[in-house]
Coordinates of C-alpha atoms in Angstrom, one line a residue:
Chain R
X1 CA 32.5 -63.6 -110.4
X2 CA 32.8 -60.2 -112.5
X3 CA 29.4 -58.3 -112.8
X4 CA 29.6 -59.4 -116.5
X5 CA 29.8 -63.4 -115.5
X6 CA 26.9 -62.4 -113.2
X7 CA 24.6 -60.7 -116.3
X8 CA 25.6 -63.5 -118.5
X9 CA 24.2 -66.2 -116.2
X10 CA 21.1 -64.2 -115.6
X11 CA 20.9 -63.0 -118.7
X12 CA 21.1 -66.8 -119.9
X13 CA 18.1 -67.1 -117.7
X14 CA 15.9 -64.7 -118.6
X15 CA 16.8 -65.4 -122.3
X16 CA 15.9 -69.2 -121.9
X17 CA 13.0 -68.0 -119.9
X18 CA 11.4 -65.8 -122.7
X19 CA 11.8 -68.9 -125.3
X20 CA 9.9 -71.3 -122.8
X21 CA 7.3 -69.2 -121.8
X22 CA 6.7 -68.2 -124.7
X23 CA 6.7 -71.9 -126.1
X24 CA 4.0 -73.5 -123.4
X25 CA 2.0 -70.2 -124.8
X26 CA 2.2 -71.9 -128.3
X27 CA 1.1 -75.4 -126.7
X28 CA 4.6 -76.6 -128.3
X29 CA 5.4 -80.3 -126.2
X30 CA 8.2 -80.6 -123.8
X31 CA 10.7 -81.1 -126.9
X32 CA 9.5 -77.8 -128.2
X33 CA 9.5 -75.5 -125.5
X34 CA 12.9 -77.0 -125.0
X35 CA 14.3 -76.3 -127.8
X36 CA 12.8 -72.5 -128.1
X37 CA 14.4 -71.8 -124.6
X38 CA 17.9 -72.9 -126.1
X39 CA 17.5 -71.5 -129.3
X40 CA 16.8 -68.0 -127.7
X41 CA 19.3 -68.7 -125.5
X42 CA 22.2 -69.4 -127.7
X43 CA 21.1 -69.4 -131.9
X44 CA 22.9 -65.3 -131.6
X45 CA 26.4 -67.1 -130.8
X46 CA 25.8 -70.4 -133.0
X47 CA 25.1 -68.2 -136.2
X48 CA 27.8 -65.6 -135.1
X49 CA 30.4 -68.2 -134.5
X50 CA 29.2 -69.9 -137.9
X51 CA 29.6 -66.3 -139.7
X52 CA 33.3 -66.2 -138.2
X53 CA 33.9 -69.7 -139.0
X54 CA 34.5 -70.7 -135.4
X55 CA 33.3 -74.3 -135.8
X56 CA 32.2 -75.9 -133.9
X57 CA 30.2 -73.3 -132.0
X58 CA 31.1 -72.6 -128.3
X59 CA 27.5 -73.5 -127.8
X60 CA 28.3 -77.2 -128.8
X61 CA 32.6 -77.4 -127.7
X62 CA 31.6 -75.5 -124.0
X63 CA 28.3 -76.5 -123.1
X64 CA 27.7 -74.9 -120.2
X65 CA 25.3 -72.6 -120.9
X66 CA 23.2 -74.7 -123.3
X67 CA 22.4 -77.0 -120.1
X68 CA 21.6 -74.0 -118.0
X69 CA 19.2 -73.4 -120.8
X70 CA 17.4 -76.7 -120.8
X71 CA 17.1 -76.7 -117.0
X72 CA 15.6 -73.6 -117.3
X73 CA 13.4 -74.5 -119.2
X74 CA 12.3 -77.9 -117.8
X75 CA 11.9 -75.2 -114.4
X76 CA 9.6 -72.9 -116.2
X77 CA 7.5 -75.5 -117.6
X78 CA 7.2 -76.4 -113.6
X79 CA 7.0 -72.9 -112.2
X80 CA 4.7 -71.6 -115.4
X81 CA 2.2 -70.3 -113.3
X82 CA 4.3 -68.4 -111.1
X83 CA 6.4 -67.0 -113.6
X84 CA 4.0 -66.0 -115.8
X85 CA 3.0 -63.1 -113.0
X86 CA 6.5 -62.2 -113.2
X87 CA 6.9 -60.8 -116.7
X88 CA 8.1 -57.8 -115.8
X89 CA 10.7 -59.1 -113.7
X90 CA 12.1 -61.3 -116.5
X91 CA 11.9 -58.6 -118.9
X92 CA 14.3 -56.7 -116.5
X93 CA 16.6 -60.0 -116.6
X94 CA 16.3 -59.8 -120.1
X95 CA 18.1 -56.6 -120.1
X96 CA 21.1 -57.7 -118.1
X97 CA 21.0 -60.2 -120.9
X98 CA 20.6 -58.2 -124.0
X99 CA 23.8 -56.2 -122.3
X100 CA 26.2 -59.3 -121.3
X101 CA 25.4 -60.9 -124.9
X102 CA 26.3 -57.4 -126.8
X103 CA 29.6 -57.4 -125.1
X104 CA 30.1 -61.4 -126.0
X105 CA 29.7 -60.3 -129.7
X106 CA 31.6 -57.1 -129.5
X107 CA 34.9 -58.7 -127.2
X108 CA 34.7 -61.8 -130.1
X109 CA 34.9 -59.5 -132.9
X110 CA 37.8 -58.0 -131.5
X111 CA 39.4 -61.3 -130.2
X112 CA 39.5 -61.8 -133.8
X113 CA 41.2 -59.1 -134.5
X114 CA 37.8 -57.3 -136.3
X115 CA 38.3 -53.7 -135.7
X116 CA 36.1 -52.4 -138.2
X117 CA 32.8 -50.6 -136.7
X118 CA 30.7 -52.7 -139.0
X119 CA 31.8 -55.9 -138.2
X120 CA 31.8 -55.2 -134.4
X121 CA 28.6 -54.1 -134.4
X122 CA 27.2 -56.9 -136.8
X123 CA 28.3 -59.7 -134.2
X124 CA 27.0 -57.6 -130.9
X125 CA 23.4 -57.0 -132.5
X126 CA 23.7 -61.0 -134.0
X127 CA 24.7 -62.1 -130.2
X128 CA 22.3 -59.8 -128.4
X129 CA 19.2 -60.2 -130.9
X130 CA 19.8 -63.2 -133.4
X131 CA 18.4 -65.6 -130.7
X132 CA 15.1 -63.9 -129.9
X133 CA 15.0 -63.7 -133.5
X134 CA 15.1 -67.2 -134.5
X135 CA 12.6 -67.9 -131.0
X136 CA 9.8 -65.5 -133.0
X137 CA 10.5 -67.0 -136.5
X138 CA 10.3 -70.8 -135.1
X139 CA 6.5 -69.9 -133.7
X140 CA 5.2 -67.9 -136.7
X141 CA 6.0 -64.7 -134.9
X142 CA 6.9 -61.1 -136.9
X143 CA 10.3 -60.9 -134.8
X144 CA 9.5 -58.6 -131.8
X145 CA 12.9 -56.9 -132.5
X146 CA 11.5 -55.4 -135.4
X147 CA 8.7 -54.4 -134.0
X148 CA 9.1 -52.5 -130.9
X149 CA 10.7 -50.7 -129.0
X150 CA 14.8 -49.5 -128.5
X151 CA 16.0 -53.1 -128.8
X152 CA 18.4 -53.7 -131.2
X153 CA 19.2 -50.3 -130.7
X154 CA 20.7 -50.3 -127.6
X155 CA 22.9 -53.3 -128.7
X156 CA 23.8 -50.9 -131.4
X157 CA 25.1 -47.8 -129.3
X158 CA 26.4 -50.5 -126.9
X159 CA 28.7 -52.2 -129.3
X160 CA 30.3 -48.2 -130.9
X161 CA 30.7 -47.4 -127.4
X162 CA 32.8 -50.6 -127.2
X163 CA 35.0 -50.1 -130.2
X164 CA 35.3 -46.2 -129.1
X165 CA 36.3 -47.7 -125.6
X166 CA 38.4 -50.5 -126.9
X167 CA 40.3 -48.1 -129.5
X168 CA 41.3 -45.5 -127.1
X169 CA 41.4 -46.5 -123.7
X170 CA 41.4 -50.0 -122.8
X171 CA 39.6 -53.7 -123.6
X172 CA 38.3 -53.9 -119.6
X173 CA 37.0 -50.6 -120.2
X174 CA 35.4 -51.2 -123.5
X175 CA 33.7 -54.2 -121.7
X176 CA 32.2 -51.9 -118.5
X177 CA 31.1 -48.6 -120.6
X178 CA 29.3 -50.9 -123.8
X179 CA 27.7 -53.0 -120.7
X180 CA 26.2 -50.0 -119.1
X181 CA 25.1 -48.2 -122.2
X182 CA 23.2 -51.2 -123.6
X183 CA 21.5 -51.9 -120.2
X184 CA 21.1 -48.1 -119.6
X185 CA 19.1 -47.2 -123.0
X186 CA 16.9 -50.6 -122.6
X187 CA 16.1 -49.5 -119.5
X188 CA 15.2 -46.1 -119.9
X189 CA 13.3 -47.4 -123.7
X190 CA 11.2 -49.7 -121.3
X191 CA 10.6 -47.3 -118.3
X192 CA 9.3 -44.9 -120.8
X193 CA 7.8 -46.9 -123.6
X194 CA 10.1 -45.4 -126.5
X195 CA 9.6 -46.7 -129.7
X196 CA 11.1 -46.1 -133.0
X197 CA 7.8 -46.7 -135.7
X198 CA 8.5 -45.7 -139.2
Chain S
X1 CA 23.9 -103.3 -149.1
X2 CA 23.5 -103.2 -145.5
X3 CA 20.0 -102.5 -143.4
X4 CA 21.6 -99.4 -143.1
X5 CA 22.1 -98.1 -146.5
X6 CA 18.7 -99.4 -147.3
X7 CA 17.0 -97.3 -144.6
X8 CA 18.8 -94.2 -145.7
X9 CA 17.4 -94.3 -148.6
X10 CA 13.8 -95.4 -147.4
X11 CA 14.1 -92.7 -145.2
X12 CA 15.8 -90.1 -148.0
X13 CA 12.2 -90.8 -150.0
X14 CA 10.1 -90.3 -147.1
X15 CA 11.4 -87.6 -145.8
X16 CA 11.7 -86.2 -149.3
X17 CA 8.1 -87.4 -150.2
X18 CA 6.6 -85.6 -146.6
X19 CA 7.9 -82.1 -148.1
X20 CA 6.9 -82.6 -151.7
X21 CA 3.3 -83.7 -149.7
X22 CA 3.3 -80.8 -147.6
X23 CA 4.7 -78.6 -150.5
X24 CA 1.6 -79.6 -152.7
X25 CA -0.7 -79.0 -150.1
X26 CA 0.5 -75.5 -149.6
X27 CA -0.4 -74.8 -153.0
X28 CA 3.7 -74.2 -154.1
X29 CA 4.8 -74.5 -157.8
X30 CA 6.9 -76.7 -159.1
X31 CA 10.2 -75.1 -157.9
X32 CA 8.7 -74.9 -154.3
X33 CA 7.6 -78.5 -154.2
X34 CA 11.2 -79.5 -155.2
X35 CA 13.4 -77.1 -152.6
X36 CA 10.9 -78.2 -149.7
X37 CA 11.5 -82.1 -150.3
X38 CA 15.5 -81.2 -150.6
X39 CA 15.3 -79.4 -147.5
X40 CA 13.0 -81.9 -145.3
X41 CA 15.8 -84.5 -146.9
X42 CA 19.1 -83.2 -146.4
X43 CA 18.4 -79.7 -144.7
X44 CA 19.5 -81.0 -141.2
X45 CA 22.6 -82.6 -142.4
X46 CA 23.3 -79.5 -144.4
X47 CA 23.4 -77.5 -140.5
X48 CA 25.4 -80.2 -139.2
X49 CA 27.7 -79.7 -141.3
X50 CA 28.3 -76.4 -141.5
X51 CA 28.1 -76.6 -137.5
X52 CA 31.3 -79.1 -137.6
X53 CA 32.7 -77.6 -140.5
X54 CA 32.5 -79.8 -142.6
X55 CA 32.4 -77.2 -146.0
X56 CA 30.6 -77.5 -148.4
X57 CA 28.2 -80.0 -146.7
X58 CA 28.0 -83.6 -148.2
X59 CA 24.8 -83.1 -149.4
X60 CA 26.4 -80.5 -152.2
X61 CA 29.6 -82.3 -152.4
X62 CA 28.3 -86.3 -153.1
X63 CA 24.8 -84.8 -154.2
X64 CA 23.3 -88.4 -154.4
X65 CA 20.6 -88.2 -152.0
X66 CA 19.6 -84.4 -153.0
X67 CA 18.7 -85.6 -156.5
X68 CA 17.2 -88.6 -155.3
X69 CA 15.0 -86.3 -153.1
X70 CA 14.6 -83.9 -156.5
X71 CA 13.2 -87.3 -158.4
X72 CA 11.3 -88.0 -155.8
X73 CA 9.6 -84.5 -155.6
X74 CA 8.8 -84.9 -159.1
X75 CA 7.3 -88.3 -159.0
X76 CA 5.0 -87.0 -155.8
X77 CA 3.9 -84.7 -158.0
X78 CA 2.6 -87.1 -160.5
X79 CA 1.3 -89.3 -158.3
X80 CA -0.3 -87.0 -155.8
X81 CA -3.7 -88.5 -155.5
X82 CA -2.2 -92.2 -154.7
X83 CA 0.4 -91.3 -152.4
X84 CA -1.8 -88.7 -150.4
X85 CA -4.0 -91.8 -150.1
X86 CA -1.6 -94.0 -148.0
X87 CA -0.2 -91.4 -146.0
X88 CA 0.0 -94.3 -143.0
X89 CA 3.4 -96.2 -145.4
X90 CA 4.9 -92.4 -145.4
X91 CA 4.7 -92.6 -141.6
X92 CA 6.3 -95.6 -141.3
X93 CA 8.9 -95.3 -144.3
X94 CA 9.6 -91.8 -142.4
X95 CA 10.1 -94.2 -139.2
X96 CA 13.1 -95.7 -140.8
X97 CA 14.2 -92.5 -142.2
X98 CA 14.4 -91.2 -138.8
X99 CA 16.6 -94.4 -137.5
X100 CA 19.0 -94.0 -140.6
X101 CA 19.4 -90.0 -140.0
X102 CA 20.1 -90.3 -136.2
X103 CA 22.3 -92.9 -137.2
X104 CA 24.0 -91.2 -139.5
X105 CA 24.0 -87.8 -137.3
X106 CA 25.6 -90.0 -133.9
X107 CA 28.3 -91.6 -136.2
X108 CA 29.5 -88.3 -137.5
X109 CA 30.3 -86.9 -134.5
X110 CA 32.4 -90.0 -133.2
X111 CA 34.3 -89.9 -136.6
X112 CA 34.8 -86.3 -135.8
X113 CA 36.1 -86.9 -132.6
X114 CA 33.7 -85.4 -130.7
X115 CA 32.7 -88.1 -127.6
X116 CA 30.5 -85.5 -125.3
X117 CA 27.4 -87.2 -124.9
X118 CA 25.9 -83.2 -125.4
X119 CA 27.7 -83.1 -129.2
X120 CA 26.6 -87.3 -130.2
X121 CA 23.2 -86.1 -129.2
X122 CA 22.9 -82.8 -130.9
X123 CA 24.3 -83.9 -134.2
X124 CA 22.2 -87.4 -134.1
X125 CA 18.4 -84.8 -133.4
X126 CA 19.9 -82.3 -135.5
X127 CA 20.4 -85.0 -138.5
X128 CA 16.9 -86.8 -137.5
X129 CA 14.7 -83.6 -136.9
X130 CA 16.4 -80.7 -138.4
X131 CA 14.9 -81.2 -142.2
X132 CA 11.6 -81.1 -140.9
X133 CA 11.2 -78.6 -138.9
X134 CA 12.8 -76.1 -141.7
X135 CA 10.3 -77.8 -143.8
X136 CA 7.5 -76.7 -141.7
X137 CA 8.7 -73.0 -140.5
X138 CA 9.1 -72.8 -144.3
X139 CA 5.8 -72.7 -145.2
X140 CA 4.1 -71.2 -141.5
X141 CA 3.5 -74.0 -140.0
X142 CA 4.9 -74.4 -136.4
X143 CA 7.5 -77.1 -136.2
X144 CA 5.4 -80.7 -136.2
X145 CA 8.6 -82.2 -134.0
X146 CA 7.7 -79.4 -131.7
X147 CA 4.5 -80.1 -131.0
X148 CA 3.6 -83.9 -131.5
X149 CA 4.1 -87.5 -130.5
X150 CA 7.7 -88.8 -129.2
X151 CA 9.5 -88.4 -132.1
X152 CA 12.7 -86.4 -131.4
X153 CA 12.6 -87.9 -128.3
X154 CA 13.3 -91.6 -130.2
X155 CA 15.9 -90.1 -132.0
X156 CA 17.3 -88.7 -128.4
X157 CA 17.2 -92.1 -126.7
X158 CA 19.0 -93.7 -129.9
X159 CA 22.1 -91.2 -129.5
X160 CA 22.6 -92.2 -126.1
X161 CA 22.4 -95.9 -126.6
X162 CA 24.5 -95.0 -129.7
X163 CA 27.3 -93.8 -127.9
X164 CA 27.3 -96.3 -124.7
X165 CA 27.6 -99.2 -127.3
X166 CA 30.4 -96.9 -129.2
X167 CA 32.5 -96.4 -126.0
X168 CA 31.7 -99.7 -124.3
X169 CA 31.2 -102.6 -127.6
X170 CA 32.4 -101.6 -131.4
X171 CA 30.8 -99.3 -133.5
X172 CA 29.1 -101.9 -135.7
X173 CA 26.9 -102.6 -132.3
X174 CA 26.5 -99.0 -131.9
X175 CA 25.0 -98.4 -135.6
X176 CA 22.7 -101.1 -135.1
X177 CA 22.2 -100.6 -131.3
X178 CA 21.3 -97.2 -131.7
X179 CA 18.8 -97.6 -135.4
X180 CA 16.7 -100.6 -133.9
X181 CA 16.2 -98.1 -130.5
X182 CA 15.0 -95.4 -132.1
X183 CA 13.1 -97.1 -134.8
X184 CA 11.2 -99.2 -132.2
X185 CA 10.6 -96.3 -130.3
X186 CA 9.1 -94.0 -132.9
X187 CA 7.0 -96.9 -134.0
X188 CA 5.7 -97.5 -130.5
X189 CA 4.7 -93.8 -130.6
X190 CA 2.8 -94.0 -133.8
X191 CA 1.0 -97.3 -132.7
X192 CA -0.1 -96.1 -129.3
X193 CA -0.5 -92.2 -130.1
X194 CA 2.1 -91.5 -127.5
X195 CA 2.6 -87.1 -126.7
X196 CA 5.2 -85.5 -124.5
X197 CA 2.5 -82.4 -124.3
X198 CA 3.1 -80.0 -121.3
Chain I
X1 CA 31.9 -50.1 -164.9
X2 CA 31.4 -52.8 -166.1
X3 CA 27.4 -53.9 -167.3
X4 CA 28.2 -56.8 -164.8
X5 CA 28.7 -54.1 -161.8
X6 CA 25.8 -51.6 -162.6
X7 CA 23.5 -54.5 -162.5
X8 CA 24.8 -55.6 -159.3
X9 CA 24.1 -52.3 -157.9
X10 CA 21.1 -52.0 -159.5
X11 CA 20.4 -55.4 -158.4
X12 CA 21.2 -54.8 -155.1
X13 CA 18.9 -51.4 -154.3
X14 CA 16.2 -53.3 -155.7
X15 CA 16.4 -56.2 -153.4
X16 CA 17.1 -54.1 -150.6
X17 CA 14.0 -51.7 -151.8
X18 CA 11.5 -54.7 -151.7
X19 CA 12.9 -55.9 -148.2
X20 CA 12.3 -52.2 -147.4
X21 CA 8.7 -51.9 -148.8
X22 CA 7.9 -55.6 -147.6
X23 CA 9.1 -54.4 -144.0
X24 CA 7.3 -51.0 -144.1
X25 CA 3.9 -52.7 -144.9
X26 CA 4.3 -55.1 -142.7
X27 CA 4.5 -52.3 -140.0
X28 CA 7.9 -53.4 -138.9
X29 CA 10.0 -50.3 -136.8
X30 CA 12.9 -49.0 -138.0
X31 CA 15.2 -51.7 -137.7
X32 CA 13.2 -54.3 -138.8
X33 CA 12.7 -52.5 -142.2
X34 CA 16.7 -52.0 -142.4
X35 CA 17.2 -55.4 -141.0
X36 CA 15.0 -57.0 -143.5
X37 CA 16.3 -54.9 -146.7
X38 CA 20.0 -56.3 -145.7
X39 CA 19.0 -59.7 -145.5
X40 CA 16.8 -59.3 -148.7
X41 CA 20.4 -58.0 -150.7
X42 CA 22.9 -60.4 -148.5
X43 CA 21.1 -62.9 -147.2
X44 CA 21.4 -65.2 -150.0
X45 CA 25.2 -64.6 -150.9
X46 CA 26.4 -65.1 -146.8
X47 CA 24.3 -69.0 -146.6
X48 CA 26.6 -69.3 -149.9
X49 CA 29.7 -68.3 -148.1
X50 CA 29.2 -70.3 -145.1
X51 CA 28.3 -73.1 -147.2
X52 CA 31.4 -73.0 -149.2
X53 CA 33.4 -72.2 -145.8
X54 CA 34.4 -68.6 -147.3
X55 CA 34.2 -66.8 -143.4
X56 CA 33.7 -64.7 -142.8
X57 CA 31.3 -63.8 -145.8
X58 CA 31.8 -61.3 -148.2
X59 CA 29.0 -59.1 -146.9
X60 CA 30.8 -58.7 -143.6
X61 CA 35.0 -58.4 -144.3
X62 CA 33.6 -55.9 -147.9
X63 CA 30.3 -54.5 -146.7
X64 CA 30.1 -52.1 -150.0
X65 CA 26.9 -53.5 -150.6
X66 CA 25.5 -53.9 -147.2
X67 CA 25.8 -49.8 -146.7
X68 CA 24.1 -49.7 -150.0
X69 CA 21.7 -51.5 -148.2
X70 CA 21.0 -49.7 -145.2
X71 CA 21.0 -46.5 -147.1
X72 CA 18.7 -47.3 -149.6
X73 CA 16.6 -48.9 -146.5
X74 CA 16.5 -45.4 -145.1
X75 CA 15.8 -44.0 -148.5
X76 CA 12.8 -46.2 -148.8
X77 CA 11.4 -45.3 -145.7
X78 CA 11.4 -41.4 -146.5
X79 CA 10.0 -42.3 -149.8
X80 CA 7.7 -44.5 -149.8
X81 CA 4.6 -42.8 -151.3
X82 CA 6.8 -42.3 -154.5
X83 CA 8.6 -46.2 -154.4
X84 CA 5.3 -47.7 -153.3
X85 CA 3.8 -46.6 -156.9
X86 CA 6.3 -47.4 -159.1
X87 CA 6.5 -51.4 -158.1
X88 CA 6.6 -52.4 -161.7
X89 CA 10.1 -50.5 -162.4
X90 CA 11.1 -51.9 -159.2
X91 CA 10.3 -55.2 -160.6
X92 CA 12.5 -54.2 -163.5
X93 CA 15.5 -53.4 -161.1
X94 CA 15.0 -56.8 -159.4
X95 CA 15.0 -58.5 -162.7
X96 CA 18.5 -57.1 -163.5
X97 CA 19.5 -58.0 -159.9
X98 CA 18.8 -61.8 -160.0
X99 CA 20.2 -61.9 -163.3
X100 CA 23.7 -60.3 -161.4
X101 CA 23.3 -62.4 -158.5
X102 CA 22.9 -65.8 -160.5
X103 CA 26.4 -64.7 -162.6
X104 CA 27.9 -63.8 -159.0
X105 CA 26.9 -67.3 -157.5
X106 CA 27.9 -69.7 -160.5
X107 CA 31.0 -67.7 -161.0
X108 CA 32.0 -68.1 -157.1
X109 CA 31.6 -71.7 -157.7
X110 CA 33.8 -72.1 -160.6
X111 CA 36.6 -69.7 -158.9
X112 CA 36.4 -71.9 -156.0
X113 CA 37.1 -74.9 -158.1
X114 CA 33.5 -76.3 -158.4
X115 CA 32.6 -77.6 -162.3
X116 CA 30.1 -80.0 -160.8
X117 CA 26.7 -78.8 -162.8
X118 CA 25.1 -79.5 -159.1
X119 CA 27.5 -77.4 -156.7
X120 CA 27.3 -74.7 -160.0
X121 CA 23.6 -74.2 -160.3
X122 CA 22.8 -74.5 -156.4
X123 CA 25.5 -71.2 -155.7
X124 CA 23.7 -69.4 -157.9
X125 CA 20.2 -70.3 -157.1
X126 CA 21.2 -69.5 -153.6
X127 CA 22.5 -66.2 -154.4
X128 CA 19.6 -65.6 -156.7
X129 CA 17.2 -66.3 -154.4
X130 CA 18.3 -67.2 -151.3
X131 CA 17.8 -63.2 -149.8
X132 CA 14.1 -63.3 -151.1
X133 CA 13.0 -66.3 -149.4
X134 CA 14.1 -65.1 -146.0
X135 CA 12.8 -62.0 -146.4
X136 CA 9.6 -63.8 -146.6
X137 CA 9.8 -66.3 -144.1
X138 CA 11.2 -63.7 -141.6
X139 CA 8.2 -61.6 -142.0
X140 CA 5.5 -65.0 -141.9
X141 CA 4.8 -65.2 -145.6
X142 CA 5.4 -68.3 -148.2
X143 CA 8.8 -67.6 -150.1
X144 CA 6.9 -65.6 -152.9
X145 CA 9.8 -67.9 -155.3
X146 CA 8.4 -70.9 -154.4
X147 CA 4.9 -69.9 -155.4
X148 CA 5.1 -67.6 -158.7
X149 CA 6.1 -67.1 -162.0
X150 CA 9.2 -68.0 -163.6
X151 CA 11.9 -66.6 -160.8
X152 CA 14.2 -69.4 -159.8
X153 CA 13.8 -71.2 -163.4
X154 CA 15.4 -68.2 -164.7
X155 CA 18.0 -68.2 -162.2
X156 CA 18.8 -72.1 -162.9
X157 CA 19.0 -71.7 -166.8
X158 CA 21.1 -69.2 -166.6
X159 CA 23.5 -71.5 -164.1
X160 CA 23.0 -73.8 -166.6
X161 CA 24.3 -71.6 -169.6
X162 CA 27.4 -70.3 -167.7
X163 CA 28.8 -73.8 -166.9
X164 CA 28.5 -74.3 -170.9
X165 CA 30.0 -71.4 -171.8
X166 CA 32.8 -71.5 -168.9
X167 CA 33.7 -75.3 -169.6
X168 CA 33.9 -74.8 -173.8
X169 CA 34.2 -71.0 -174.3
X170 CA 35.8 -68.5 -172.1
X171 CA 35.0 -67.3 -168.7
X172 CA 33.8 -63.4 -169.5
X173 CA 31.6 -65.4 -172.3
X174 CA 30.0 -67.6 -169.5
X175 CA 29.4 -64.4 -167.5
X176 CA 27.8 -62.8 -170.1
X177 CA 25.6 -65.5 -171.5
X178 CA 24.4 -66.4 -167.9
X179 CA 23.6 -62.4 -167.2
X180 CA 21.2 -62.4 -170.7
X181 CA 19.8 -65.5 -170.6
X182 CA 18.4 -65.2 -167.0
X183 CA 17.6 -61.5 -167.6
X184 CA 15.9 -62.6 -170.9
X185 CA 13.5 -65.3 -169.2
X186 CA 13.2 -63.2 -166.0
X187 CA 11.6 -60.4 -168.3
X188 CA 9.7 -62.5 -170.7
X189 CA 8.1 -63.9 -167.6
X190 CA 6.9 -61.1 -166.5
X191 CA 5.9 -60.0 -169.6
X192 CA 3.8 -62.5 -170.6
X193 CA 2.6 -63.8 -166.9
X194 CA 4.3 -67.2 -167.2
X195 CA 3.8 -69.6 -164.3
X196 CA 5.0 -73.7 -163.0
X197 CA 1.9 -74.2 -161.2
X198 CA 1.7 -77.4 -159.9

């Protein structure tokens, strides 16, 4: 398993993780805090795969991941206690994720033969943020990635660093060098609290 | 026509009457009151289809139902202070609507093809319980189906035995298979105040 | 330029202006406020592509518009003692912009081979209105069109009017009647206060 296979799956994780927690907060029922983890999960690549008019969605045709995300959450509903001590741990997961789903949008603009910087970076920021999006929206939550902190942002650099990457030198290293970025700028935002407040 | 067609259309009104309701209640306009009982009546079909890619969605394409649900707005309006009064016969007309839209939702995906148990379920909640929870993040409410009694869980159960009776009997079973399971269920629910809460 | 393009560019710095000013009072960061002045300007017209299986949408493969967006998003920010003052000329702007937007919505329909009055009036509703009412729900308030004044009504009429015009007089007739007429009600509305309360 690549490093990227590795931050998708625990990036999966920690996305499905942050919809159910956050979902038992609300009181939502099993159905609900089900549904929150997948939608975090996977709503980035269903409306990006809609946008590009890959139907159905991988989320549907190659399940894989969706189930992940329902067994995680059925786990955290189990483990709540526990996990809720954690948050900072997940948040860190939540990184690896915000990195692995930015290249996922980025490689699929690409694969489709998108080259322009607009497009490439639309689909990375739709894959790396649509689903927390949706999650906040769903609860009658101001989306947190409009709110705080060097989110989106470093799904932003990540996905130009990508199309530099993918351009000039070559699609494997495009993959690595927008990987590192993103994960490298959320890190250092949440280490040190950066924010970008108008 | 058969029980079928019937209970589409029961559950067309209800579900078209529970957003007008809600609508009212929320203090909309006229315009408002009208989208909302669309949307609670056709809005989950409306994803499913763009999800399959089925474009543009039946509900634009044989409009039948969406100005049935527009008539039906109007006529909540006017009558207001009787239908708010037996809000009980919603309940259960919305009980049948249910059954019809998970029908409706299973059978789709079969004539698309589509025999993954994960996809016949999807389509079959999505249909069922996708209206009204766009009906309720419209106007700030947390999604009801989130949060209360087993009702996407009826819908749930009726995919399943949907597609066993599909692959194992004839379709004709699996329509009426799978819209008696659900229907009972969700009744049972309302009569005995069953809740799924964490 | 045409009168039709200067009030789609009008049109669309005044929808991405009250995303901006929505966003900025709504203490949203940065991104939030651009995100939210896109969706404001695009929103509506990519549901309609999607819908009508035109995918990618427009705002994506000729982003003209979404740039605008962004830019005047930034603009916004810098100026928003100024902007924040003059929100009756703003009001004005928008005016001209759903008036655009409704011609750009019924006109897609019919170029796409859609003459039913149904498929005709819902594009351009969507494209009218479709931005504003996610704006709204993304940042937790009831779609201010549901709720006020004469907004979609315009919008409808004016559908209404181009699918005359286009079936029994000429195209460039049906785009200019449908601009006027939804301008003309939009402003009168305003003008004189005019409500649908329910």
């Amino acid at each position: 398993m690549s490093i990227l296979s590795i931050s998708e799956f625990v990036g999966t994780l920690a996305f499905a993780m942050s919809g159910a927690l956050l979902g038992i907060s609300k009181r939502l029922d099993y159905y609900g805090v089900v549904v929150l983890a997948v939608i975090t999960a996977l709503g980035g690549g269903m409306i990006r795969d809609v946008l590009i008019g890959n139907t159905p969605p991988m989320a549907l045709t190659a399940p894989f991941f969706t189930i992940i995300s329902i067994i995680t959450a059925i786990m955290t509903i189990y483990f709540y206690q526990i996990l809720n001590k954690h948050r900072s741990m997940i948040q860190l997961c939540d990184a690896f994720g915000l990195a692995a789903f930015t290249v996922m949008g980025a490689s699929m603009a690409t694969a489709y033969g998108y080259t322009s910087p607009f497009i490439v970076i639309f689909l990375a920021l739709l894959t790396g943020t649509g689903g927390g999006t949706i999650r906040d929206i769903f609860v009658k939550e101001i989306p947190y990635v409009f709110r705080k902190e060097i989110y989106a942002v470093a799904s932003m650099i990540g996905a130009v660093v990508y199309l530099l990457a993918y351009l000039h030198v070559t699609e494997v290293m495009a993959v690595y060098a927008c990987f590192i970025t993103t994960l490298t700028i959320r890190l250092l935002s949440i280490r040190f609290n950066l924010h970008l407040q108008v």
